[in-house]
Amino acid sequence: MATSPARVCFQLQIAPDLIDEYVARHSPVWPEMLAEIAASGRRNYSLFLGDGGMLIGYYETDDDAAAQAYLASSPIAAKWEAEMGRFFVGLGGRPDQASTPLSEVFNLAEQLTESTSTESSES
């Protein structure tokens, strides 16, 4: 039986006076950094910017520990993260390793699947 990919969501806080520069640095991201993210096994990766510099990130992966280890050992990712670190408030370490993880409390696809399988077993 195939397992669902891990869905990972995290939060960071961008310094309000650096928001415009942060956005500009992601338009576009270095091609070699994009390649490293993909090579790590992360996919469907998005960043969302909220009021006051609240940043929410989301990605999917089959093995988050392996993806993190890959990026932690990547010289390209280390260089990118070193340059990005100054944008964040209250961060202890590399942004890709020190973000605040968020807990998933609802997923439509999983609940629909569960609901359908429960209905089938009750029939």
Coordinates of N, CA and C in Angstrom, one line a residue, residues 2 13 19 25 28-29 32 49-51 56-57 71 80 93 97 102 110 113-114 117 120-121:
A2 N 0.7 2.2 -0.9 CA 1.4 3.4 -1.0 C 1.0 4.3 0.1
Q13 N 9.3 34.6 10.4 CA 8.9 36.0 10.5 C 10.0 36.9 9.8
I19 N 11.0 43.2 3.9 CA 10.0 42.4 3.1 C 10.2 42.6 1.6
R25 N 14.4 38.9 -3.8 CA 15.3 37.8 -3.8 C 14.7 36.5 -4.2
P28 N 13.7 35.8 -9.5 CA 13.6 34.4 -9.2 C 14.7 33.9 -8.2
V29 N 14.5 32.7 -7.6 CA 15.5 32.1 -6.8 C 16.6 31.6 -7.7
E32 N 20.4 27.1 -9.4 CA 21.1 26.0 -8.7 C 20.4 25.7 -7.4
L49 N 3.2 35.0 1.9 CA 3.5 36.2 2.7 C 2.3 36.8 3.3
G50 N 2.2 36.9 4.6 CA 1.1 37.6 5.3 C 1.4 39.0 5.8
D51 N 0.5 39.6 6.4 CA 0.7 40.9 6.9 C 1.8 41.0 7.9
I56 N 4.6 31.9 5.6 CA 4.2 30.5 5.7 C 4.8 29.7 4.5
G57 N 5.4 28.6 4.8 CA 5.9 27.7 3.8 C 5.3 26.4 3.8
L71 N 19.8 18.9 2.2 CA 20.0 20.4 2.1 C 21.0 20.8 3.1
W80 N 22.9 29.9 0.2 CA 21.6 30.5 0.1 C 21.1 30.9 1.5
G93 N 19.6 29.9 13.9 CA 20.1 29.0 13.0 C 19.7 29.3 11.6
Q97 N 16.3 25.2 8.7 CA 16.4 24.3 9.7 C 15.8 24.8 11.1
L102 N 4.3 23.8 11.8 CA 2.9 23.9 12.1 C 2.3 22.6 12.0
E110 N -7.7 13.5 2.7 CA -7.7 12.4 3.6 C -9.1 12.1 4.2
T113 N -11.4 10.5 1.7 CA -11.0 9.1 1.5 C -11.5 8.3 2.7
E114 N -11.3 8.8 3.9 CA -11.8 8.1 5.1 C -13.3 8.0 5.1
S117 N -14.4 5.4 2.5 CA -14.1 4.0 2.9 C -15.1 3.6 4.1
S120 N -18.4 2.8 2.5 CA -18.4 1.5 1.8 C -18.5 0.3 2.8
S121 N -17.8 0.4 3.9 CA -17.8 -0.7 4.9 C -19.1 -0.8 5.6

